[in-house]
mmCIF file of C-alpha atoms and ligand atoms in Angstrom:
data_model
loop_
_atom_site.group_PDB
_atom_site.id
_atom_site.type_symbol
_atom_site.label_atom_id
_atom_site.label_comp_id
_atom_site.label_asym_id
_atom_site.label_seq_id
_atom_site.Cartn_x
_atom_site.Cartn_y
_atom_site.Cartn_z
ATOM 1 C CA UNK A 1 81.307 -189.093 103.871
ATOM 2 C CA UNK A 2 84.703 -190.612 104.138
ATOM 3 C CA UNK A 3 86.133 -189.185 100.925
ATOM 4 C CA UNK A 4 89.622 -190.724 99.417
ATOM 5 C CA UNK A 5 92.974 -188.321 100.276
ATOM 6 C CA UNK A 6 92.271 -186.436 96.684
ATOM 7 C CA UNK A 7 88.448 -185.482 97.612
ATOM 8 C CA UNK A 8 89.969 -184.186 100.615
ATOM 9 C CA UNK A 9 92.263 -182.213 98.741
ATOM 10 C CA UNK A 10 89.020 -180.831 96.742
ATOM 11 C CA UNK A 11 87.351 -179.838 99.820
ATOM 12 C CA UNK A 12 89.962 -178.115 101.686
ATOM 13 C CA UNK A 13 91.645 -176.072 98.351
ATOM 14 C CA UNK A 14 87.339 -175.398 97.930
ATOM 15 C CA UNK A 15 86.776 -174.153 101.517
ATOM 16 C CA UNK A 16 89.958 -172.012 101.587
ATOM 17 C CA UNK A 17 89.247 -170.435 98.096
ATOM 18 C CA UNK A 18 85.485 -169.980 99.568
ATOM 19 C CA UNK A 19 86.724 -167.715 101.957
ATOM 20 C CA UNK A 20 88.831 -165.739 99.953
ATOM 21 C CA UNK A 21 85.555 -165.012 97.988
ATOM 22 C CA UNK A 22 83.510 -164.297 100.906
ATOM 23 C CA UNK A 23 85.364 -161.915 102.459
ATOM 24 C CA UNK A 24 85.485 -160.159 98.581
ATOM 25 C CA UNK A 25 81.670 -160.499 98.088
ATOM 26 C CA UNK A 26 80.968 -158.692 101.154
ATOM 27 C CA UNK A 27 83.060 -156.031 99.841
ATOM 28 C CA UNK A 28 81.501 -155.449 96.097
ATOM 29 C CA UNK A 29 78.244 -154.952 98.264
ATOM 30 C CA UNK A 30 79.957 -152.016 98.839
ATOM 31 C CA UNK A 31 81.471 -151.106 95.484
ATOM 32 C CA UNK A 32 78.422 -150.922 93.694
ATOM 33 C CA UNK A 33 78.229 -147.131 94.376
ATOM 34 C CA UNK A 34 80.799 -146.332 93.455
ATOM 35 C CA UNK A 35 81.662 -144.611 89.876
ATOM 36 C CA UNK A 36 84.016 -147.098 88.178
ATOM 37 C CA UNK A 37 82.067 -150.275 89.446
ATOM 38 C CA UNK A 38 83.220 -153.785 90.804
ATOM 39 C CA UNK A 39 84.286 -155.137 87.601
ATOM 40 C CA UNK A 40 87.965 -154.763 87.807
ATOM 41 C CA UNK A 41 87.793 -155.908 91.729
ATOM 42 C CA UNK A 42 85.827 -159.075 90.920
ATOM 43 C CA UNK A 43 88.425 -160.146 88.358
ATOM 44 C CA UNK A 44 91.179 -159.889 91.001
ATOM 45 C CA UNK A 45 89.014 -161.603 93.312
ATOM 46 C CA UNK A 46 88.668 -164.245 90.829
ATOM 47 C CA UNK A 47 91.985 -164.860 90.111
ATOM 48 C CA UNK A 48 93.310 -165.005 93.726
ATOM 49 C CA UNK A 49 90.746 -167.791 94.579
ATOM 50 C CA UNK A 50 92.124 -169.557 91.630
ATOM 51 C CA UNK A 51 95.962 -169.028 92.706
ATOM 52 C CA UNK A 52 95.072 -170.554 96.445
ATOM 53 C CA UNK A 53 93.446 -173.358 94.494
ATOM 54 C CA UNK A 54 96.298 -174.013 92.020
ATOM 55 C CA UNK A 55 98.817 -173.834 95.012
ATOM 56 C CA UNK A 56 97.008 -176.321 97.630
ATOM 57 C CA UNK A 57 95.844 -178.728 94.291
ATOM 58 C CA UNK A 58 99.662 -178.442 93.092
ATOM 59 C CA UNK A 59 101.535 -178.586 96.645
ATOM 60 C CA UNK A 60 99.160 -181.895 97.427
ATOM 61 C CA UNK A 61 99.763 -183.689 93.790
ATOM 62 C CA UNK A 62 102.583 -181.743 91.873
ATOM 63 C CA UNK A 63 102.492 -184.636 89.032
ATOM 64 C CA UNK A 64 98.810 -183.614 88.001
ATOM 65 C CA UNK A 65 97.731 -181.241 84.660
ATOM 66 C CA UNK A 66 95.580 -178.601 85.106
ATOM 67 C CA UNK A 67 92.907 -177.008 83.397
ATOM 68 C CA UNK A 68 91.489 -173.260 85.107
ATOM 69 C CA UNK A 69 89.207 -170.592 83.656
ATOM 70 C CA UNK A 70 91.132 -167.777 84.299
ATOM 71 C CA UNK A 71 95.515 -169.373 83.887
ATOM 72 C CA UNK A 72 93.914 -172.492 80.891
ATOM 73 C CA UNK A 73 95.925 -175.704 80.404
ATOM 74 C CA UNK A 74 99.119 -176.483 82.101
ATOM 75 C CA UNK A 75 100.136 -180.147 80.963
ATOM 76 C CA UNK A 76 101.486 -182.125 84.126
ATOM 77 C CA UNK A 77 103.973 -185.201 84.541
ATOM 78 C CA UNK A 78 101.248 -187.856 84.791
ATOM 79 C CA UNK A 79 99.024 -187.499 81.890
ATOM 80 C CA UNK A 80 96.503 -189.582 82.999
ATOM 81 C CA UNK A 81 95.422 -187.346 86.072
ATOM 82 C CA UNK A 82 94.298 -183.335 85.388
ATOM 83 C CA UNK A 83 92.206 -180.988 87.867
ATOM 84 C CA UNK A 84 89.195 -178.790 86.362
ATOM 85 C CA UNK A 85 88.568 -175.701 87.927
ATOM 86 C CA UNK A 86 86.266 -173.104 87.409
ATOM 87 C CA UNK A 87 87.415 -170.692 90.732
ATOM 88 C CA UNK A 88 84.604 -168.762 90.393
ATOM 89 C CA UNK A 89 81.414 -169.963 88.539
ATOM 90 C CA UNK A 90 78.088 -167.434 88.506
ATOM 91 C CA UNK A 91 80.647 -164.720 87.916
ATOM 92 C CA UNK A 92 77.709 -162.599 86.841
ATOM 93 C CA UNK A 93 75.548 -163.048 90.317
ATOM 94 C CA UNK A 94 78.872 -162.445 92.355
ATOM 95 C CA UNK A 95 79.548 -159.092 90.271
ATOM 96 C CA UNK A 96 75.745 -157.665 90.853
ATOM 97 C CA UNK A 97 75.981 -159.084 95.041
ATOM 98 C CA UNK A 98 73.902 -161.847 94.640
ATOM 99 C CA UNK A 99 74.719 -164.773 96.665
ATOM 100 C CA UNK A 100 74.539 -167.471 94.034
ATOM 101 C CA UNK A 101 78.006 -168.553 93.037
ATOM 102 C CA UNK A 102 80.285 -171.576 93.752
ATOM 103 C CA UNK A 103 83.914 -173.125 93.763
ATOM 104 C CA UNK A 104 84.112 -175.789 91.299
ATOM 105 C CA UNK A 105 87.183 -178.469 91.162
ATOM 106 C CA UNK A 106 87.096 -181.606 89.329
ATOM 107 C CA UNK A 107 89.152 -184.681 89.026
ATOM 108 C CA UNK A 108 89.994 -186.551 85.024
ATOM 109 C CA UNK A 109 91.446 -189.781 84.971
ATOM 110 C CA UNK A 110 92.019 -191.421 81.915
ATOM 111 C CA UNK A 111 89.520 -188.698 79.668
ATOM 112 C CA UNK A 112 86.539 -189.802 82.306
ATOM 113 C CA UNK A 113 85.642 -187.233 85.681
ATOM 114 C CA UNK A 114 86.263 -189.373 88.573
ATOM 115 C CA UNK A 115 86.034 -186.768 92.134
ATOM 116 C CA UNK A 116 84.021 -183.734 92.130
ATOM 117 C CA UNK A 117 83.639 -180.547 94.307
ATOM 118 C CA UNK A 118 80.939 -177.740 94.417
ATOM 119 C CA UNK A 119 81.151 -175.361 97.107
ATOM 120 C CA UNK A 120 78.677 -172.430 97.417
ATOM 121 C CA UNK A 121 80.593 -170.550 99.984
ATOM 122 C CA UNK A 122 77.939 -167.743 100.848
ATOM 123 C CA UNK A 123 75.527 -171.002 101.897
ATOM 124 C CA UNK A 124 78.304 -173.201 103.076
ATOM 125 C CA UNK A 125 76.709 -175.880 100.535
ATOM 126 C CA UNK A 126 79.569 -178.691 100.117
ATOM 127 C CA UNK A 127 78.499 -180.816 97.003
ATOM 128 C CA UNK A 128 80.477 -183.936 96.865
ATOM 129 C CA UNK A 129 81.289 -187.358 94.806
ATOM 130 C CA UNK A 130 83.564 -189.728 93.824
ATOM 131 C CA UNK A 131 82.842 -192.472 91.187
ATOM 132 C CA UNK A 132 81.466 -195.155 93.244
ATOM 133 C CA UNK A 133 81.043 -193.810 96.374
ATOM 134 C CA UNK A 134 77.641 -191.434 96.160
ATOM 135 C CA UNK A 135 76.956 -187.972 96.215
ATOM 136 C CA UNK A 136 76.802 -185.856 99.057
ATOM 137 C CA UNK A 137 75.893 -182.338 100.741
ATOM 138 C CA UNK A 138 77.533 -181.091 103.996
ATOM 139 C CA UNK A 139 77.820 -185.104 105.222
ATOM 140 C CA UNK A 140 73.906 -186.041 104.018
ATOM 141 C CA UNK A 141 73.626 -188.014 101.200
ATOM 142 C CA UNK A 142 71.848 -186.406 98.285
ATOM 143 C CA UNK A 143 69.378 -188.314 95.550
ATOM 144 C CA UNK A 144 68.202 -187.128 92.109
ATOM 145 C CA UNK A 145 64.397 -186.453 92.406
ATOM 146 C CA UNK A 146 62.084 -189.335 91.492
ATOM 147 C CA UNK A 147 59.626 -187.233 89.310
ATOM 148 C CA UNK A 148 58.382 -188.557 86.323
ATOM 149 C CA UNK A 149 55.770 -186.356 84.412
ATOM 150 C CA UNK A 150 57.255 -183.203 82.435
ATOM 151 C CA UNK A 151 54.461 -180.873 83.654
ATOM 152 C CA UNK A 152 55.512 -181.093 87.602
ATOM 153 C CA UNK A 153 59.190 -180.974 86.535
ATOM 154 C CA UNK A 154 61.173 -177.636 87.567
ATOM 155 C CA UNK A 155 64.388 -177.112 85.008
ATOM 156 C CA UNK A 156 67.286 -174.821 84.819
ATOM 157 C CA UNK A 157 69.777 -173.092 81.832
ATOM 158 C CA UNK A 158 71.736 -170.977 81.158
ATOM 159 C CA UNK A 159 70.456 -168.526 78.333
ATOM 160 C CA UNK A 160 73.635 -166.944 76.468
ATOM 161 C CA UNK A 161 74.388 -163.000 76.921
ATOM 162 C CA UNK A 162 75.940 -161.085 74.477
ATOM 163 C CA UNK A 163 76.568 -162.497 71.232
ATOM 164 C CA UNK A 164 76.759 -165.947 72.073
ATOM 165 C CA UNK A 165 75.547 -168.183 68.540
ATOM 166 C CA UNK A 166 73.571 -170.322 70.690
ATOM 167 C CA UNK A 167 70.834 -168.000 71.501
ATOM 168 C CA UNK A 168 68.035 -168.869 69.131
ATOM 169 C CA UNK A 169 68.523 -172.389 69.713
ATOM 170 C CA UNK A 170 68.083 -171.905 73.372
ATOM 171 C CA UNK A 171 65.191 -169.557 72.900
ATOM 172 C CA UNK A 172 63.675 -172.262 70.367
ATOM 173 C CA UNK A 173 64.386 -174.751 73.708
ATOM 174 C CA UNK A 174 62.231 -172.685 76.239
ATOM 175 C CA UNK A 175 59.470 -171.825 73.735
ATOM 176 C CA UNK A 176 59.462 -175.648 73.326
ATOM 177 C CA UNK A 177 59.192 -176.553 77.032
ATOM 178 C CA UNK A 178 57.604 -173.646 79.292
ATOM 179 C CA UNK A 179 54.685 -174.881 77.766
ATOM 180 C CA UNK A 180 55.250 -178.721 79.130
ATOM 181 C CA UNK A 181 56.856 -178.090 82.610
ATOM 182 C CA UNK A 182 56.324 -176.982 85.697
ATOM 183 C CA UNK A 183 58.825 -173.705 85.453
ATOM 184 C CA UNK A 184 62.085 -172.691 84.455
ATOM 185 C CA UNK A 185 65.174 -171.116 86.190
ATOM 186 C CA UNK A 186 67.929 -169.229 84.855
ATOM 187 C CA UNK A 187 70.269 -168.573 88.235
ATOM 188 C CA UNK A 188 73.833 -168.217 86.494
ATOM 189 C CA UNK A 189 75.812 -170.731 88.184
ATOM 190 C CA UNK A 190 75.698 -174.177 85.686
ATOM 191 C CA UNK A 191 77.946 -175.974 88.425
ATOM 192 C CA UNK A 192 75.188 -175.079 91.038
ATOM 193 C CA UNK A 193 72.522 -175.951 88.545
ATOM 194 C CA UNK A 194 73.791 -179.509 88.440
ATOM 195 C CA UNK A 195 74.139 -179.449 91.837
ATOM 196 C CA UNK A 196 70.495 -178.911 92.421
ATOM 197 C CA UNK A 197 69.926 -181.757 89.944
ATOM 198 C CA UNK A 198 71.499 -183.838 91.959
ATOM 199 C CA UNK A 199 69.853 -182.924 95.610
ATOM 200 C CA UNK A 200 66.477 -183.353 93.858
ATOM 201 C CA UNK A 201 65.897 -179.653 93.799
ATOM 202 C CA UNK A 202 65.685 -179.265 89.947
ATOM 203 C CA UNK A 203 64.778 -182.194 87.828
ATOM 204 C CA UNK A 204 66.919 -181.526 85.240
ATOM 205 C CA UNK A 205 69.256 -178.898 83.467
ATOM 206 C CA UNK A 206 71.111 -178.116 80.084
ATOM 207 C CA UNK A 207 72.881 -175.803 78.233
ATOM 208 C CA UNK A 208 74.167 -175.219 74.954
ATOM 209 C CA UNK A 209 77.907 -174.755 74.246
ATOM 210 C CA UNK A 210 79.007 -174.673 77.676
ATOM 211 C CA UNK A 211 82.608 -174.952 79.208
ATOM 212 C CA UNK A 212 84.583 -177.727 80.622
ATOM 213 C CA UNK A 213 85.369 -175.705 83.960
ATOM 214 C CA UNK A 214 82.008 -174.891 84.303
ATOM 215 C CA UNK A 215 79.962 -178.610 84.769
ATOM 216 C CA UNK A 216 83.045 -181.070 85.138
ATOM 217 C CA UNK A 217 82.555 -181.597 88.988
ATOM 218 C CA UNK A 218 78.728 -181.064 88.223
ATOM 219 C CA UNK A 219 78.579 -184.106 86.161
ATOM 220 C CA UNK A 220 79.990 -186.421 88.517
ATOM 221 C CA UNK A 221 77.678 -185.624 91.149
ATOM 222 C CA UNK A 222 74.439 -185.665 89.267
ATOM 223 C CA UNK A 223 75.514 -188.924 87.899
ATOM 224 C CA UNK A 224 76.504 -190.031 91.815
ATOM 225 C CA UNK A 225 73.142 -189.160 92.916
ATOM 226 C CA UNK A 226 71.522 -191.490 90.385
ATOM 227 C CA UNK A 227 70.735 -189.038 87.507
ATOM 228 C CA UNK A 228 71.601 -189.258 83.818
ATOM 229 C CA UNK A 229 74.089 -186.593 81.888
ATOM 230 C CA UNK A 230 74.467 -186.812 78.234
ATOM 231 C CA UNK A 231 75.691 -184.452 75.525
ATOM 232 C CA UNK A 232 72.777 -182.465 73.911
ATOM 233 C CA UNK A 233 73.973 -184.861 70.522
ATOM 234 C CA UNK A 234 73.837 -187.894 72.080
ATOM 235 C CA UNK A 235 76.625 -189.852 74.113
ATOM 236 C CA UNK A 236 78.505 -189.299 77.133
ATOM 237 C CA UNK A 237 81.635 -187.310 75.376
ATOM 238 C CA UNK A 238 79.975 -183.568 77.108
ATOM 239 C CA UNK A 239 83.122 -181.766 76.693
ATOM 240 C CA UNK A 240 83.877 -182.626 72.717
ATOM 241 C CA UNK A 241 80.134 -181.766 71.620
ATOM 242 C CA UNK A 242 80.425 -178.501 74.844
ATOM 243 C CA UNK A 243 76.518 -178.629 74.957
ATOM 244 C CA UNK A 244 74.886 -181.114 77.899
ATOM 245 C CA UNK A 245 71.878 -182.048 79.330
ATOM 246 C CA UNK A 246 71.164 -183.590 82.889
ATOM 247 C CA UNK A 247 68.031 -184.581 84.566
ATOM 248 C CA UNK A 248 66.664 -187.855 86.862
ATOM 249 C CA UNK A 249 66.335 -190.945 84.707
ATOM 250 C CA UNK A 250 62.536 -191.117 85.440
ATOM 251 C CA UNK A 251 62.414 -187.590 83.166
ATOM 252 C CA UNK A 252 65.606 -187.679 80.715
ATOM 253 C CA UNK A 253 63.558 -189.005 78.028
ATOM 254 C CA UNK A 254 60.973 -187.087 77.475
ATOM 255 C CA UNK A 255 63.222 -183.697 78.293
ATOM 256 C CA UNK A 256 65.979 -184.962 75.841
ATOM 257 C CA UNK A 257 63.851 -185.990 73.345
ATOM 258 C CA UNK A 258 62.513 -182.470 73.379
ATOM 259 C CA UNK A 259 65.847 -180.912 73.482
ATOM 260 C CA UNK A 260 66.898 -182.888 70.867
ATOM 261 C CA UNK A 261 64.382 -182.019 67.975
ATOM 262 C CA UNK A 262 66.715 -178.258 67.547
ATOM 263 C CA UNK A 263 70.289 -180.778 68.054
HETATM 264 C C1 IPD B 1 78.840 -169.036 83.541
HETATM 265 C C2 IPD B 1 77.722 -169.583 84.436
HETATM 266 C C3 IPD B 1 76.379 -169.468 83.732
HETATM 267 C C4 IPD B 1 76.387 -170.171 82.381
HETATM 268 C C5 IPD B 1 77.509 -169.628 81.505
HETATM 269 C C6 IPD B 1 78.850 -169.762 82.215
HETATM 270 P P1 IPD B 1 81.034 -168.084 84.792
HETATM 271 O O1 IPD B 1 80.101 -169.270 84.161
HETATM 272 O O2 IPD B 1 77.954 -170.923 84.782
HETATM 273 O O3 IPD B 1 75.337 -170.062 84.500
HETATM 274 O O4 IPD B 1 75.135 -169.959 81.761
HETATM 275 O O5 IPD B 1 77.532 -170.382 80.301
HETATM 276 O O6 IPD B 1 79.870 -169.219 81.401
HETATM 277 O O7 IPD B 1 81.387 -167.176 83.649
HETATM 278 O O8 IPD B 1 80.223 -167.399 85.807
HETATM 279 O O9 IPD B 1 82.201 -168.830 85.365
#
């Protein structure tokens, strides 16, 4: 894909924070024996991927805001143009050595997601889009799935830990549609979950009460590949409502309208 000078920014801040994680991920494999655990390492691993981000996003567009899960919201000189960045999304898989985990950057202009980036670094998957220009995976061009019947349809969530509020709503969700679907995933990374949306690999996804950082770049690249995001409550404004779902427009329907009956 010939992306515009900002995607390219994306991908290379994406590929060198990638790295970073890598070359920590292969060493919390070996912290997990250990007595006081990987927690406090996979913070700092955390936050150094998000300082190489901030400083190749910042060095390449110094005018933009910023909005990043581990420094929050920096207000920049244009206020039209902000990056989202979650540095380090399945946080949970990374911490526990599973390979499931991603880089997440998105572009806002003007309120609306315009460029997005998800990189899973331990498969070197590249998910790419820019409004009006298609979604893409390491150069290939990716497509929503064209499935229409809820019982061959494969979904993802993410169901709350902790205290999270939103647990008996989501466990009122999956009672609701095991029964209907084909099965159900739960893999802890909701920027890699909308990423598999798009490349036709799940037919659809939500969540309830979910962050910005998190599905910002997602969005744009399920929507790129043809498929539908809407907040849980209706309408395209995800991040005021913070509860989304996303699925192929041959599906969203039915799913939503499921969804929906608990909104
Ligand atoms: C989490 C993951 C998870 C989702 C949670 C998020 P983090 O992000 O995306 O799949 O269910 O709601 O907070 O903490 O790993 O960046």
């Amino acid at each position: 894909m010939q992306g515009s000078a900002n995607l390219n920014v994306m991908v290379k801040a994406a590929r060198r924070a990638g790295r970073s994680l890598v070359k920590d991920f292969r060493e919390v494999e070996n912290l997990q024996v250990a007595v006081k655990g990987p927690g406090d390492f996979v913070t700092r691993a955390d936050l150094a991927a998000e300082n190489i981000i901030r400083e190749e996003l910042t060095n390449a567009r110094p005018s933009y805001g910023w909005l990043g899960e581990e420094t929050g919201e920096v207000a920049g000189k244009d206020p039209t143009r902000r990056w989202i960045v979650d540095p380090l999304d399945g946080t949970t898989n990374f911490l526990h050595g599973l390979p499931h985990w991603s880089v997440s950057i998105a572009l806002e202009h003007k309120g609306e997601i315009v460029a997005g980036v998800v990189f899973d670094a331990a498969k070197d998957e590249m998910f790419v889009a820019e409004k009006g220009a298609g979604a893409w995976m390491n150069d290939r061009r990716i497509r929503v799935s064209g499935r229409r019947n809820l019982h061959e349809a494969l979904f993802a969530t993410g169901v709350p830990f902790g205290s999270k509020r939103t647990l008996p709503a989501t466990m009122q969700d999956l009672a609701a549609l095991m029964p209907q679907c084909a099965g159900m995933r739960r893999w802890g990374a909701a920027s890699l979950d909308l990423a598999y949306v798009a490349a036709g690999r799940f037919d659809g996804y939500w969540e309830r009460e979910i962050n910005a950082h998190d599905v910002a770049a997602g969005m744009v690249i399920v929507r790129e590949a043809g498929g539908l995001v809407e907040s849980l409550h209706g309408g395209d404004r995800v991040f005021e409502k913070g509860s989304l779902i996303a699925a192929n427009g041959e599906i969203f329907g039915r799913f939503a309208s499921v969804l929906r009956e608990r909104a």
